[in-house]
Short mmCIF file of C-alpha atoms in Angstrom, two decimals:
data_model
loop_
_atom_site.label_atom_id
_atom_site.label_comp_id
_atom_site.label_asym_id
_atom_site.label_seq_id
_atom_site.Cartn_x
_atom_site.Cartn_y
_atom_site.Cartn_z
CA UNK A 1 -25.58 2.85 10.54
CA UNK A 2 -24.88 2.03 6.88
CA UNK A 3 -24.88 -1.74 7.26
CA UNK A 4 -25.12 -2.59 3.57
CA UNK A 5 -22.34 -0.17 2.75
CA UNK A 6 -20.14 -1.81 5.41
CA UNK A 7 -20.97 -5.30 4.04
CA UNK A 8 -20.06 -4.17 0.52
CA UNK A 9 -16.69 -2.81 1.71
CA UNK A 10 -15.99 -5.93 3.70
CA UNK A 11 -16.59 -8.12 0.69
CA UNK A 12 -14.23 -6.03 -1.46
CA UNK A 13 -11.52 -6.17 1.14
CA UNK A 14 -11.81 -9.97 1.56
CA UNK A 15 -11.63 -10.33 -2.23
CA UNK A 16 -8.50 -8.15 -2.19
CA UNK A 17 -6.98 -10.21 0.60
CA UNK A 18 -7.49 -13.39 -1.39
CA UNK A 19 -4.66 -12.29 -3.64
CA UNK A 20 -2.25 -12.78 -0.76
CA UNK A 21 -2.76 -16.62 -1.11
CA UNK A 22 -1.09 -16.68 -4.52
CA UNK A 23 2.53 -15.89 -3.56
CA UNK A 24 2.66 -18.88 -1.13
CA UNK A 25 1.15 -21.06 -3.88
CA UNK A 26 3.95 -19.95 -6.21
CA UNK A 27 6.56 -20.66 -3.45
CA UNK A 28 5.06 -24.26 -3.21
CA UNK A 29 5.39 -24.64 -6.94
CA UNK A 30 9.00 -23.31 -6.94
CA UNK A 31 10.13 -25.57 -4.09
CA UNK A 32 7.86 -28.43 -5.00
CA UNK A 33 6.93 -28.87 -1.34
CA UNK A 34 3.35 -30.17 -2.06
CA UNK A 35 1.65 -27.32 -0.14
CA UNK A 36 0.21 -25.47 -3.03
CA UNK A 37 -3.31 -26.99 -3.11
CA UNK A 38 -4.43 -25.46 0.29
CA UNK A 39 -3.38 -22.01 -0.83
CA UNK A 40 -5.11 -22.33 -4.24
CA UNK A 41 -8.25 -23.65 -2.41
CA UNK A 42 -8.08 -20.76 0.05
CA UNK A 43 -7.68 -18.27 -2.76
CA UNK A 44 -10.77 -19.38 -4.53
CA UNK A 45 -12.81 -19.80 -1.29
CA UNK A 46 -11.91 -16.27 -0.03
CA UNK A 47 -12.46 -14.80 -3.49
CA UNK A 48 -15.87 -16.49 -3.56
CA UNK A 49 -16.73 -15.29 -0.08
CA UNK A 50 -15.79 -11.80 -0.97
CA UNK A 51 -17.82 -11.87 -4.17
CA UNK A 52 -20.88 -13.39 -2.54
CA UNK A 53 -20.73 -10.63 0.22
CA UNK A 54 -20.08 -7.80 -2.25
CA UNK A 55 -22.41 -8.59 -5.22
CA UNK A 56 -25.82 -8.03 -3.52
CA UNK A 57 -24.66 -4.80 -2.05
CA UNK A 58 -22.55 -3.55 -4.95
CA UNK A 59 -24.68 -0.37 -5.45
CA UNK A 60 -24.64 0.66 -1.81
CA UNK A 61 -22.14 3.53 -1.84
CA UNK A 62 -22.11 6.15 0.89
CA UNK A 63 -19.45 7.99 2.82
CA UNK A 64 -18.32 6.29 6.02
CA UNK A 65 -18.80 8.09 9.37
CA UNK A 66 -16.75 7.56 12.45
CA UNK A 67 -18.98 4.79 13.80
CA UNK A 68 -18.93 2.85 10.54
CA UNK A 69 -15.17 3.20 10.39
CA UNK A 70 -14.70 1.52 13.80
CA UNK A 71 -17.15 -1.24 13.00
CA UNK A 72 -15.60 -2.13 9.63
CA UNK A 73 -12.10 -2.15 11.03
CA UNK A 74 -13.11 -4.68 13.76
CA UNK A 75 -15.11 -6.73 11.34
CA UNK A 76 -12.40 -6.73 8.77
CA UNK A 77 -9.71 -7.84 11.20
CA UNK A 78 -11.99 -10.53 12.55
CA UNK A 79 -13.05 -11.87 9.16
CA UNK A 80 -9.54 -11.44 7.81
CA UNK A 81 -8.05 -13.55 10.60
CA UNK A 82 -10.66 -16.28 9.97
CA UNK A 83 -10.05 -16.30 6.15
CA UNK A 84 -6.31 -16.19 6.87
CA UNK A 85 -6.66 -19.38 8.91
CA UNK A 86 -7.93 -21.38 5.89
CA UNK A 87 -4.45 -22.52 4.55
CA UNK A 88 -3.48 -23.79 7.99
CA UNK A 89 -6.69 -25.69 8.46
CA UNK A 90 -6.74 -27.19 4.97
CA UNK A 91 -2.98 -28.17 4.91
CA UNK A 92 -1.94 -31.75 5.67
CA UNK A 93 1.30 -30.55 7.14
CA UNK A 94 1.16 -29.02 9.65
CA UNK A 95 -1.96 -30.90 10.98
CA UNK A 96 -3.85 -28.14 12.82
CA UNK A 97 -7.36 -27.99 14.25
CA UNK A 98 -9.53 -24.91 13.97
CA UNK A 99 -8.44 -23.36 17.33
CA UNK A 100 -4.74 -23.77 16.44
CA UNK A 101 -5.25 -22.44 12.87
CA UNK A 102 -7.13 -19.38 14.11
CA UNK A 103 -4.47 -18.70 16.71
CA UNK A 104 -1.63 -18.91 14.19
CA UNK A 105 -3.49 -16.75 11.71
CA UNK A 106 -4.35 -14.01 14.14
CA UNK A 107 -0.93 -14.11 15.68
CA UNK A 108 0.53 -13.46 12.23
CA UNK A 109 -1.84 -10.65 11.23
CA UNK A 110 -1.62 -8.84 14.55
CA UNK A 111 2.21 -9.25 14.44
CA UNK A 112 2.13 -10.99 17.84
CA UNK A 113 4.59 -13.78 16.81
CA UNK A 114 3.17 -16.37 19.27
CA UNK A 115 3.05 -19.77 17.61
CA UNK A 116 1.59 -23.24 18.20
CA UNK A 117 3.94 -24.77 15.69
CA UNK A 118 7.11 -26.72 16.37
CA UNK A 119 9.58 -28.37 14.00
CA UNK A 120 9.49 -25.46 11.64
CA UNK A 121 12.49 -26.72 9.63
CA UNK A 122 10.44 -29.64 8.44
CA UNK A 123 7.39 -27.66 7.34
CA UNK A 124 6.72 -26.77 3.68
CA UNK A 125 8.34 -23.49 2.44
CA UNK A 126 4.94 -22.20 1.44
CA UNK A 127 3.64 -22.41 4.96
CA UNK A 128 6.74 -20.79 6.35
CA UNK A 129 6.64 -18.01 3.80
CA UNK A 130 2.86 -17.47 4.39
CA UNK A 131 3.39 -16.93 8.11
CA UNK A 132 6.01 -14.28 7.45
CA UNK A 133 3.92 -12.57 4.77
CA UNK A 134 1.00 -12.34 7.13
CA UNK A 135 3.08 -10.47 9.58
CA UNK A 136 4.28 -8.06 7.02
CA UNK A 137 0.84 -7.13 5.82
CA UNK A 138 -0.38 -6.93 9.41
CA UNK A 139 2.58 -4.74 10.45
CA UNK A 140 1.29 -1.51 8.94
CA UNK A 141 -2.34 -2.70 8.85
CA UNK A 142 -4.06 -3.89 5.70
CA UNK A 143 -6.58 -1.13 6.33
CA UNK A 144 -3.99 1.52 5.76
CA UNK A 145 -3.17 -0.17 2.49
CA UNK A 146 -6.83 -0.36 1.67
CA UNK A 147 -7.46 3.36 2.19
CA UNK A 148 -5.24 4.00 -0.84
CA UNK A 149 -7.57 1.80 -2.85
CA UNK A 150 -11.02 2.66 -1.38
CA UNK A 151 -11.28 6.16 -2.88
CA UNK A 152 -11.15 4.53 -6.36
CA UNK A 153 -14.05 2.22 -5.22
CA UNK A 154 -16.16 5.19 -4.17
CA UNK A 155 -15.44 5.10 -0.47
CA UNK A 156 -13.51 7.62 1.55
CA UNK A 157 -10.87 6.21 3.92
CA UNK A 158 -10.18 8.79 6.60
CA UNK A 159 -12.40 7.09 9.17
CA UNK A 160 -10.67 3.77 8.57
CA UNK A 161 -7.26 5.38 8.93
CA UNK A 162 -8.23 7.06 12.28
CA UNK A 163 -9.59 3.74 13.71
CA UNK A 164 -6.51 1.78 12.56
CA UNK A 165 -3.56 4.02 13.25
CA UNK A 166 -1.93 3.26 16.65
CA UNK A 167 -1.33 6.04 19.11
CA UNK A 168 -3.17 8.72 21.13
CA UNK A 169 -3.01 11.50 18.48
CA UNK A 170 -4.60 10.48 15.20
CA UNK A 171 -5.84 13.74 13.69
CA UNK A 172 -2.59 14.84 12.01
CA UNK A 173 -2.06 13.74 8.37
CA UNK A 174 1.24 13.80 6.59
CA UNK A 175 -0.44 14.81 3.32
CA UNK A 176 -3.74 16.49 2.51
CA UNK A 177 -5.39 13.46 1.12
CA UNK A 178 -5.62 10.24 3.12
CA UNK A 179 -4.86 8.02 0.15
CA UNK A 180 -1.65 9.87 -0.32
CA UNK A 181 -0.91 9.38 3.32
CA UNK A 182 -1.36 5.61 3.09
CA UNK A 183 0.74 5.44 -0.11
CA UNK A 184 3.58 7.37 1.58
CA UNK A 185 3.45 5.08 4.68
CA UNK A 186 3.70 2.03 2.45
CA UNK A 187 6.50 3.31 0.38
CA UNK A 188 8.51 3.99 3.47
CA UNK A 189 7.54 0.61 4.87
CA UNK A 190 8.50 -1.17 1.59
CA UNK A 191 11.81 0.72 1.39
CA UNK A 192 12.89 -0.33 4.91
CA UNK A 193 11.84 -3.94 4.18
CA UNK A 194 13.95 -4.04 1.00
CA UNK A 195 16.97 -2.57 2.88
CA UNK A 196 16.52 -5.10 5.65
CA UNK A 197 16.25 -8.06 3.34
CA UNK A 198 19.41 -7.05 1.42
CA UNK A 199 21.33 -6.58 4.68
CA UNK A 200 20.35 -10.06 5.86
CA UNK A 201 21.34 -11.56 2.56
CA UNK A 202 24.66 -9.85 2.55
CA UNK A 203 25.26 -11.01 6.10
CA UNK A 204 24.84 -14.67 5.10
CA UNK A 205 21.20 -15.64 5.02
CA UNK A 206 19.72 -17.38 2.01
CA UNK A 207 17.45 -15.26 -0.24
CA UNK A 208 14.37 -17.08 1.20
CA UNK A 209 15.38 -16.57 4.83
CA UNK A 210 16.38 -12.97 4.17
CA UNK A 211 13.06 -12.10 2.69
CA UNK A 212 11.06 -13.91 5.38
CA UNK A 213 13.00 -12.46 8.31
CA UNK A 214 12.88 -8.97 6.77
CA UNK A 215 9.05 -9.30 6.69
CA UNK A 216 8.89 -10.20 10.35
CA UNK A 217 11.57 -7.82 11.45
CA UNK A 218 10.17 -4.69 9.87
CA UNK A 219 6.64 -5.71 11.00
CA UNK A 220 8.12 -6.29 14.52
CA UNK A 221 6.36 -9.62 14.44
CA UNK A 222 8.83 -12.23 15.59
CA UNK A 223 7.92 -15.26 13.43
CA UNK A 224 10.97 -17.14 12.13
CA UNK A 225 11.52 -20.07 9.71
CA UNK A 226 13.42 -21.92 12.42
CA UNK A 227 12.55 -23.12 15.95
CA UNK A 228 15.74 -21.50 17.21
CA UNK A 229 14.60 -18.13 15.71
CA UNK A 230 17.44 -15.70 14.87
CA UNK A 231 19.74 -17.79 17.18
CA UNK A 232 19.73 -20.49 14.42
CA UNK A 233 22.13 -18.38 12.40
CA UNK A 234 24.64 -17.94 15.28
CA UNK A 235 25.83 -14.71 13.67
CA UNK A 236 26.67 -11.44 15.51
CA UNK A 237 26.30 -9.44 12.27
CA UNK A 238 22.74 -10.80 11.68
CA UNK A 239 21.84 -10.07 15.30
CA UNK A 240 23.01 -6.50 14.96
CA UNK A 241 21.24 -6.01 11.63
CA UNK A 242 18.07 -7.26 13.23
CA UNK A 243 18.49 -4.85 16.24
CA UNK A 244 19.00 -1.87 13.91
CA UNK A 245 15.89 -2.55 11.84
CA UNK A 246 13.89 -3.29 14.91
CA UNK A 247 14.77 0.10 16.29
CA UNK A 248 14.05 1.82 12.96
CA UNK A 249 10.65 0.08 12.74
CA UNK A 250 9.87 1.14 16.27
CA UNK A 251 10.04 4.75 15.32
CA UNK A 252 6.92 6.74 14.38
CA UNK A 253 6.57 6.20 10.59
CA UNK A 254 5.24 9.79 9.98
CA UNK A 255 8.43 10.91 11.65
CA UNK A 256 10.41 8.91 9.08
CA UNK A 257 8.31 10.63 6.43
CA UNK A 258 8.99 14.05 7.86
CA UNK A 259 12.81 13.34 7.98
CA UNK A 260 12.81 12.08 4.36
CA UNK A 261 10.65 14.82 2.95
CA UNK A 262 12.63 17.52 4.76
CA UNK A 263 15.96 15.76 4.01
CA UNK A 264 16.95 16.57 7.54
CA UNK A 265 18.13 13.93 10.09
CA UNK A 266 17.72 16.50 12.92
CA UNK A 267 13.96 15.88 12.64
CA UNK A 268 14.50 12.68 14.68
CA UNK A 269 16.32 14.41 17.59
CA UNK A 270 13.61 17.04 17.93
CA UNK A 271 10.98 14.32 18.66
CA UNK A 272 10.49 13.92 22.48
CA UNK A 273 8.92 10.46 22.13
CA UNK A 274 11.96 9.15 20.23
CA UNK A 275 14.36 10.58 22.85
CA UNK A 276 12.39 8.78 25.60
CA UNK A 277 12.36 5.54 23.52
CA UNK A 278 16.14 5.60 23.01
CA UNK A 279 16.78 6.27 26.69
CA UNK A 280 14.61 3.28 27.61
CA UNK A 281 16.41 1.08 25.10
CA UNK A 282 19.85 2.12 26.30
CA UNK A 283 18.99 1.46 29.88
CA UNK A 284 17.52 -1.94 29.12
CA UNK A 285 20.61 -2.90 27.10
CA UNK A 286 22.92 -1.84 29.81
CA UNK A 287 21.02 -3.65 32.53
CA UNK A 288 20.82 -6.90 30.58
CA UNK A 289 24.56 -6.74 29.76
CA UNK A 290 25.65 -6.02 33.29
CA UNK A 291 23.52 -8.79 34.85
CA UNK A 292 24.59 -11.38 32.33
CA UNK A 293 28.20 -10.32 32.88
CA UNK A 294 27.85 -10.45 36.69
CA UNK A 295 26.11 -13.82 36.68
CA UNK A 296 28.68 -15.16 34.17
CA UNK A 297 25.96 -16.62 31.97
CA UNK A 298 28.27 -16.35 28.91
CA UNK A 299 31.99 -17.17 28.73
CA UNK A 300 33.08 -13.61 27.74
CA UNK A 301 31.83 -10.04 27.74
CA UNK A 302 31.33 -9.86 23.96
CA UNK A 303 28.81 -12.74 24.07
CA UNK A 304 27.08 -11.22 26.98
CA UNK A 305 26.85 -7.88 25.09
CA UNK A 306 25.59 -9.67 21.91
CA UNK A 307 22.84 -11.64 23.61
CA UNK A 308 21.96 -8.95 26.19
CA UNK A 309 21.62 -6.22 23.58
CA UNK A 310 19.63 -8.34 21.14
CA UNK A 311 17.11 -9.68 23.69
CA UNK A 312 16.64 -6.24 25.28
CA UNK A 313 15.71 -4.75 21.92
CA UNK A 314 13.73 -7.74 20.66
CA UNK A 315 11.52 -8.02 23.77
CA UNK A 316 11.08 -4.32 24.47
CA UNK A 317 10.01 -3.50 20.96
CA UNK A 318 7.55 -6.48 21.13
CA UNK A 319 9.22 -8.44 18.33
CA UNK A 320 9.91 -11.49 20.30
CA UNK A 321 12.90 -12.87 18.32
CA UNK A 322 15.45 -14.85 20.43
CA UNK A 323 19.05 -15.79 20.12
CA UNK A 324 18.99 -17.83 23.34
CA UNK A 325 16.45 -19.19 25.80
CA UNK A 326 16.06 -15.94 27.77
CA UNK A 327 13.62 -17.65 30.05
CA UNK A 328 16.58 -19.55 31.51
CA UNK A 329 18.34 -16.34 32.46
CA UNK A 330 18.17 -15.10 36.12
CA UNK A 331 14.53 -14.44 36.67
CA UNK A 332 14.95 -10.70 37.11
CA UNK A 333 15.82 -10.25 33.42
CA UNK A 334 12.84 -12.19 31.82
CA UNK A 335 10.39 -10.38 34.06
CA UNK A 336 12.03 -7.01 33.35
CA UNK A 337 11.84 -7.63 29.58
CA UNK A 338 8.20 -8.84 29.82
CA UNK A 339 7.38 -5.58 31.66
CA UNK A 340 9.35 -3.55 29.12
CA UNK A 341 7.08 -4.91 26.41
CA UNK A 342 4.22 -3.06 28.10
CA UNK A 343 5.96 0.19 26.93
CA UNK A 344 6.63 -1.05 23.42
CA UNK A 345 7.60 1.24 20.60
CA UNK A 346 6.60 4.73 19.40
CA UNK A 347 3.04 5.59 18.36
CA UNK A 348 2.63 5.27 14.62
CA UNK A 349 5.14 2.39 14.45
CA UNK A 350 4.69 -1.31 13.84
CA UNK A 351 5.50 -2.13 17.55
CA UNK A 352 2.92 -3.16 20.11
CA UNK A 353 2.51 -2.28 23.78
CA UNK A 354 1.11 0.91 25.34
CA UNK A 355 3.41 3.03 23.19
CA UNK A 356 6.12 5.26 24.53
CA UNK A 357 4.21 8.55 24.14
CA UNK A 358 1.40 7.27 26.37
CA UNK A 359 3.84 6.09 29.09
CA UNK A 360 5.63 9.49 28.79
CA UNK A 361 2.33 11.33 29.20
CA UNK A 362 1.38 9.22 32.19
CA UNK A 363 4.77 9.99 33.76
CA UNK A 364 4.41 13.71 33.11
CA UNK A 365 0.84 13.68 34.48
CA UNK A 366 2.06 11.94 37.62
CA UNK A 367 4.83 14.50 37.98
CA UNK A 368 2.28 17.30 37.57
CA UNK A 369 0.07 15.84 40.33
CA UNK A 370 3.02 15.65 42.71
CA UNK A 371 3.83 19.35 41.97
CA UNK A 372 0.27 20.29 42.64
CA UNK A 373 0.41 18.62 46.08
CA UNK A 374 3.28 20.94 46.92
CA UNK A 375 1.78 24.08 45.20
CA UNK A 376 -1.98 23.58 45.08
CA UNK A 377 -2.66 27.00 43.49
CA UNK A 378 -0.02 26.77 40.75
CA UNK A 379 -0.94 26.08 37.14
CA UNK A 380 1.06 23.39 35.46
CA UNK A 381 0.85 22.38 31.78
CA UNK A 382 2.05 19.10 30.30
CA UNK A 383 4.41 19.63 27.39
CA UNK A 384 5.90 17.21 24.91
CA UNK A 385 8.96 19.02 23.80
CA UNK A 386 7.91 22.61 23.47
CA UNK A 387 4.25 21.89 22.64
CA UNK A 388 1.61 21.90 25.33
CA UNK A 389 -0.60 18.74 25.40
CA UNK A 390 -4.37 19.36 25.55
CA UNK A 391 -6.08 18.02 28.71
CA UNK A 392 -8.42 15.90 26.53
CA UNK A 393 -5.47 13.89 25.25
CA UNK A 394 -4.07 13.37 28.76
CA UNK A 395 -7.58 12.24 29.87
CA UNK A 396 -7.86 9.94 26.84
CA UNK A 397 -4.46 8.39 27.79
CA UNK A 398 -5.63 7.74 31.38
CA UNK A 399 -8.85 6.27 30.01
CA UNK A 400 -6.84 4.03 27.74
CA UNK A 401 -4.55 2.85 30.60
CA UNK A 402 -7.62 2.08 32.70
CA UNK A 403 -9.33 0.06 29.92
CA UNK A 404 -5.99 -1.68 29.14
CA UNK A 405 -5.65 -2.70 32.77
CA UNK A 406 -9.27 -3.96 32.90
CA UNK A 407 -8.92 -6.00 29.75
CA UNK A 408 -5.60 -7.44 30.96
CA UNK A 409 -7.03 -8.62 34.31
CA UNK A 410 -10.19 -10.15 32.68
CA UNK A 411 -8.12 -12.08 30.06
CA UNK A 412 -5.65 -13.29 32.68
CA UNK A 413 -8.42 -14.50 35.01
CA UNK A 414 -10.02 -16.37 32.09
CA UNK A 415 -6.75 -18.10 31.31
CA UNK A 416 -6.46 -19.16 34.98
CA UNK A 417 -10.02 -20.50 34.78
CA UNK A 418 -9.18 -22.85 31.86
CA UNK A 419 -6.32 -24.30 33.82
CA UNK A 420 -3.16 -22.34 33.12
CA UNK A 421 -0.67 -21.66 35.96
CA UNK A 422 -0.05 -18.16 37.33
CA UNK A 423 3.23 -17.34 35.46
CA UNK A 424 1.96 -18.79 32.21
CA UNK A 425 -1.30 -16.96 32.35
CA UNK A 426 0.20 -13.66 33.30
CA UNK A 427 2.96 -13.78 30.62
CA UNK A 428 0.64 -15.24 27.87
CA UNK A 429 -1.73 -12.33 28.48
CA UNK A 430 1.15 -9.83 28.34
CA UNK A 431 2.57 -11.56 25.25
CA UNK A 432 -0.69 -11.45 23.33
CA UNK A 433 -2.12 -8.15 24.51
CA UNK A 434 1.22 -6.40 23.81
CA UNK A 435 1.63 -8.30 20.56
CA UNK A 436 4.92 -9.65 21.87
CA UNK A 437 4.93 -13.36 21.26
CA UNK A 438 7.01 -15.40 23.77
CA UNK A 439 6.13 -15.64 27.48
CA UNK A 440 7.42 -17.65 30.43
CA UNK A 441 6.48 -20.98 31.94
CA UNK A 442 4.61 -23.26 29.56
CA UNK A 443 4.48 -20.55 26.87
CA UNK A 444 8.19 -19.76 26.88
CA UNK A 445 8.86 -21.65 23.66
CA UNK A 446 5.46 -21.92 22.04
CA UNK A 447 1.70 -21.96 22.83
CA UNK A 448 1.05 -25.58 21.70
CA UNK A 449 0.25 -26.74 25.26
CA UNK A 450 -2.39 -24.03 25.78
CA UNK A 451 -5.89 -25.51 25.94
CA UNK A 452 -8.12 -24.71 22.84
CA UNK A 453 -10.34 -22.49 25.08
CA UNK A 454 -7.21 -20.54 26.07
CA UNK A 455 -6.22 -20.16 22.44
CA UNK A 456 -9.59 -18.56 21.66
CA UNK A 457 -9.17 -16.23 24.69
CA UNK A 458 -5.76 -15.25 23.50
CA UNK A 459 -6.98 -14.61 19.93
CA UNK A 460 -9.32 -11.99 21.51
CA UNK A 461 -6.31 -10.57 23.40
CA UNK A 462 -4.34 -10.16 20.17
CA UNK A 463 -7.20 -8.29 18.56
CA UNK A 464 -7.54 -6.01 21.57
CA UNK A 465 -3.77 -5.31 21.43
CA UNK A 466 -3.67 -4.75 17.65
CA UNK A 467 -6.63 -2.39 17.63
CA UNK A 468 -5.45 -0.66 20.83
CA UNK A 469 -8.37 -1.58 23.11
CA UNK A 470 -10.76 1.31 22.42
CA UNK A 471 -11.39 0.44 18.74
CA UNK A 472 -12.78 -2.87 19.85
CA UNK A 473 -14.15 -1.92 23.33
CA UNK A 474 -16.28 0.90 21.89
CA UNK A 475 -18.45 -1.70 20.09
CA UNK A 476 -19.59 -2.95 23.45
CA UNK A 477 -21.09 0.37 24.57
CA UNK A 478 -24.85 1.11 24.18
CA UNK A 479 -24.04 4.62 22.91
CA UNK A 480 -22.28 3.21 19.79
CA UNK A 481 -25.36 1.45 18.50
CA UNK A 482 -27.79 4.30 19.14
CA UNK A 483 -28.67 6.42 16.13
#
């Protein structure tokens, strides 16, 4: 294990991350909200930390192997979350202890969207902007951005990319060089963000709100600059814009690249995962609309359609935005939407959850086993579209599902141990492990009432969810540390 090389890279990445403290400092100066000092202090502290870690190891240059790639990804997200908590901890407003600061920071970077803050409208603009910016950087993964820079620093990035990219199949690259791959991903990500911000602005948001909500929409994060979330704007057009960009961002980004490069929109319809994703979304929208209409929760069918469609997409894509208190709906719907978040978006997107392709493979594997019971000697292959799926990938998906279930149960039991009730513990675990955000019970609106011990447990859940279980879990195996 090349420990000194890992420490060197970690120092460089922390130093690079320190630059993200400067835009909020500028926002504080622009709006004269008095919150600039914590960000400037955080900038110098994180820059100093990065330099102190990097300088003694500056000459340690070696190619990363798979094990080093996994370790540096986990270390970087852990250190990054801690460094990102500095402005929250140093700021006078909001007044946050260490546990709350770390929770808010990790929630932003992992695009979970769970918050311990209330009274967002009264907070400094710099703090509000910083939360949204964290989600935007976390959405595609700062590691993916870094692999475009690391080759210039003498370090290859393929191992980092494979450890960071969500989804069961990670061996396919869009371009021959990993740095080019990362750049193409970010250009697409940036283009969608700009389009989303302009759409929000045209629909009536202020420039500040449009940029902030574009950050969290494209990242599928769910943070807002208002306690009422998207519902604050009370605008059908803003709701629909948000829905459209949530769906776009839930699609596999390499698929976006393939469609753009080939200049052929039919590329989307040939993807079996996208087809399954759209079927799930349409089914959820229809169910929510019909139940709200039947229960007469809203005065007319247009309002029921507006809220039902928005909440179905927001929750199932793991964004967690809200236009209404969905926890007050008939209990069937909140529970349905919480379970829908377990599926999440497509692999290679900014959404959380298990990912549609994994759920699809689990379904196809279950179907194959049923067919084998009827015809024991028949040979069945699992296909995605027209392509057969290797058994090793199917086995990996089952292994992932088993590990996911185990982690979920352990985290939920720990939350029960620190005093949370059943519904709150279950939905808080689902919200953080799926990078969803809101839950039910005492975590329906925010996580402020969760004990500090519970906040630390949920921070671990967010990391597990963002790094898709195995990347973190592999560090706890004896084989990983043996040379």
